[in-house]
């Protein structure tokens, strides 16, 4: 039997254009998408909607992506969720910082519409195996 449950992705992104782009791509490829536009809302929806993966923008109003991640990792009920940083700068030290902060991985902005669905599948598989 194949796994038929729809994979749910929580997007935490304050930029409406970026949010729409990523949402449209993931919905097109059959993902169930939940959206948050601040870090606080992201942490709350992580607990309320049990996503298989969180895609977390780093620069957000209120708490930033790293602080939102810290709060998720500090909550036993959601601590093990895979959380992937969306890094605004294609620079090695920003990627390195994301990994050191405890993110599961990163995807670079601008998002690659072509690559994103497979990247998301891979991160979800990684999370399910851990
Ligand atoms: Mn942002």
PDB file of C-alpha atoms in Angstrom, residues 17-71:
ATOM      1  CA  UNK A  17       4.466  37.597  -3.104  1.00  0.00           C
ATOM      2  CA  UNK A  18       6.847  34.934  -1.804  1.00  0.00           C
ATOM      3  CA  UNK A  19       4.049  33.328   0.180  1.00  0.00           C
ATOM      4  CA  UNK A  20       1.797  33.142  -2.885  1.00  0.00           C
ATOM      5  CA  UNK A  21       4.552  31.731  -5.087  1.00  0.00           C
ATOM      6  CA  UNK A  22       5.448  28.930  -2.685  1.00  0.00           C
ATOM      7  CA  UNK A  23       1.817  28.197  -1.821  1.00  0.00           C
ATOM      8  CA  UNK A  24       0.815  27.963  -5.489  1.00  0.00           C
ATOM      9  CA  UNK A  25       3.672  25.592  -6.321  1.00  0.00           C
ATOM     10  CA  UNK A  26       3.032  23.296  -3.352  1.00  0.00           C
ATOM     11  CA  UNK A  27      -0.753  23.221  -3.836  1.00  0.00           C
ATOM     12  CA  UNK A  28      -0.227  22.417  -7.514  1.00  0.00           C
ATOM     13  CA  UNK A  29       1.924  19.452  -6.501  1.00  0.00           C
ATOM     14  CA  UNK A  30      -0.689  18.167  -4.077  1.00  0.00           C
ATOM     15  CA  UNK A  31       0.560  19.376  -0.722  1.00  0.00           C
ATOM     16  CA  UNK A  32      -1.772  20.624   1.979  1.00  0.00           C
ATOM     17  CA  UNK A  33      -0.520  24.135   2.791  1.00  0.00           C
ATOM     18  CA  UNK A  34      -0.931  26.063   6.037  1.00  0.00           C
ATOM     19  CA  UNK A  35       0.238  29.677   6.176  1.00  0.00           C
ATOM     20  CA  UNK A  36       1.610  31.955   8.865  1.00  0.00           C
ATOM     21  CA  UNK A  37       2.866  35.507   8.353  1.00  0.00           C
ATOM     22  CA  UNK A  38       4.777  35.912  11.629  1.00  0.00           C
ATOM     23  CA  UNK A  39       7.035  33.767  13.780  1.00  0.00           C
ATOM     24  CA  UNK A  40       4.562  33.747  16.653  1.00  0.00           C
ATOM     25  CA  UNK A  41       1.769  32.548  14.393  1.00  0.00           C
ATOM     26  CA  UNK A  42       4.135  29.955  12.931  1.00  0.00           C
ATOM     27  CA  UNK A  43       4.912  28.476  16.344  1.00  0.00           C
ATOM     28  CA  UNK A  44       1.195  28.397  17.207  1.00  0.00           C
ATOM     29  CA  UNK A  45       0.206  26.733  13.933  1.00  0.00           C
ATOM     30  CA  UNK A  46       3.038  24.221  14.233  1.00  0.00           C
ATOM     31  CA  UNK A  47       1.361  22.988  17.415  1.00  0.00           C
ATOM     32  CA  UNK A  48      -2.207  23.264  16.117  1.00  0.00           C
ATOM     33  CA  UNK A  49      -1.859  21.754  12.625  1.00  0.00           C
ATOM     34  CA  UNK A  50       0.925  19.128  12.985  1.00  0.00           C
ATOM     35  CA  UNK A  51       2.667  19.814   9.663  1.00  0.00           C
ATOM     36  CA  UNK A  52       5.086  17.282   8.156  1.00  0.00           C
ATOM     37  CA  UNK A  53       7.459  20.131   7.318  1.00  0.00           C
ATOM     38  CA  UNK A  54       7.859  23.801   8.179  1.00  0.00           C
ATOM     39  CA  UNK A  55       9.398  26.217   5.675  1.00  0.00           C
ATOM     40  CA  UNK A  56      10.604  29.150   7.764  1.00  0.00           C
ATOM     41  CA  UNK A  57      11.581  32.554   6.438  1.00  0.00           C
ATOM     42  CA  UNK A  58      14.353  34.015   8.596  1.00  0.00           C
ATOM     43  CA  UNK A  59      13.451  37.697   8.541  1.00  0.00           C
ATOM     44  CA  UNK A  60       9.977  38.113  10.004  1.00  0.00           C
ATOM     45  CA  UNK A  61       8.065  40.792  11.908  1.00  0.00           C
ATOM     46  CA  UNK A  62       8.210  40.213  15.668  1.00  0.00           C
ATOM     47  CA  UNK A  63      10.339  37.199  16.510  1.00  0.00           C
ATOM     48  CA  UNK A  64      12.614  36.111  13.673  1.00  0.00           C
ATOM     49  CA  UNK A  65      12.885  32.656  12.145  1.00  0.00           C
ATOM     50  CA  UNK A  66      15.728  31.568  14.431  1.00  0.00           C
ATOM     51  CA  UNK A  67      13.731  32.503  17.551  1.00  0.00           C
ATOM     52  CA  UNK A  68      10.626  30.770  16.197  1.00  0.00           C
ATOM     53  CA  UNK A  69      12.745  27.658  15.644  1.00  0.00           C
ATOM     54  CA  UNK A  70      14.113  27.903  19.187  1.00  0.00           C
ATOM     55  CA  UNK A  71      10.554  27.966  20.582  1.00  0.00           C
TER      56      UNK A  71
END
